[in-house]
Amino acid sequence: MVDPLLSLSIRAVSLIALLLCVPVVAHFRFAPGALWAEYVGIFFHLVVFLLVFKLPAPEWARAAGYGWLLLDVDGGLNLVDPQCTGCRSRQRCAPLNARAGRWIVMASLQGSLTAKLVGLPAGAILFAYTFASPFLPTVWLSPASILVLVWFAILTWQNGI
């Protein structure tokens, strides 16, 4: 018997990820520090596990995606000390951004031209922020956040049910 969650299409999973990601991204601007966003963020990350599983990408890139998700969810649940993940704080977790960036870039390379045009800069910004984070505030991640939302929308639009 097939697990119903695994039978969801890329379109369904990316739509759910998009719907959960919008309030998380919006909270950074409109309700910073709001506790509700932590819970929505955890559900968002859990849905993205399915997206990492479903989108074509090299295994090493999927491993980076799973690593990002595992550590980010554990950090959100306070199960892992931020120092163990290489994070200085839960708000500025650059090493996890590098993992997310690698997966997004490699998954985008397997997709359409539109997915590449949006996913490559989104992943590249996340990856580059890893190295620039000691010198830049987290607001510099804003373009990547918007691009990731657009990338989820493209995945939803371009993949059939």
GROMACS .gro file of C-alpha atoms in nm, residues 11 16-17 22 30 33 42 59 62-63 72 77-78 86 94-97 103-104 108 130 137 145 147:
model
   25
   11ARG     CA    1   0.212   2.044  -0.767
   16ILE     CA    2   0.123   2.349   0.033
   17ALA     CA    3   0.485   2.466   0.080
   22VAL     CA    4   0.398   3.303   0.274
   30PHE     CA    5   0.511   4.248   0.988
   33GLY     CA    6   0.946   3.742   1.682
   42ILE     CA    7   0.795   2.374   1.131
   59GLU     CA    8   2.161   1.246  -0.428
   62ARG     CA    9   1.903   1.588  -0.172
   63ALA     CA   10   2.124   1.503   0.125
   72ASP     CA   11   1.627   2.362   1.097
   77LEU     CA   12   1.178   2.276   1.826
   78ASN     CA   13   1.477   2.359   2.047
   86GLY     CA   14   2.689   2.604   1.344
   94ALA     CA   15   2.404   3.069   0.776
   95PRO     CA   16   2.536   2.710   0.751
   96LEU     CA   17   2.182   2.584   0.706
   97ASN     CA   18   2.126   2.842   0.433
  103TRP     CA   19   1.952   2.181  -0.294
  104ILE     CA   20   1.750   2.463  -0.454
  108SER     CA   21   1.628   2.410  -1.029
  130THR     CA   22   2.669   3.173   0.446
  137PRO     CA   23   2.208   4.159   0.872
  145SER     CA   24   1.285   3.463   0.053
  147LEU     CA   25   1.251   3.425  -0.492
   0.00000   0.00000   0.00000
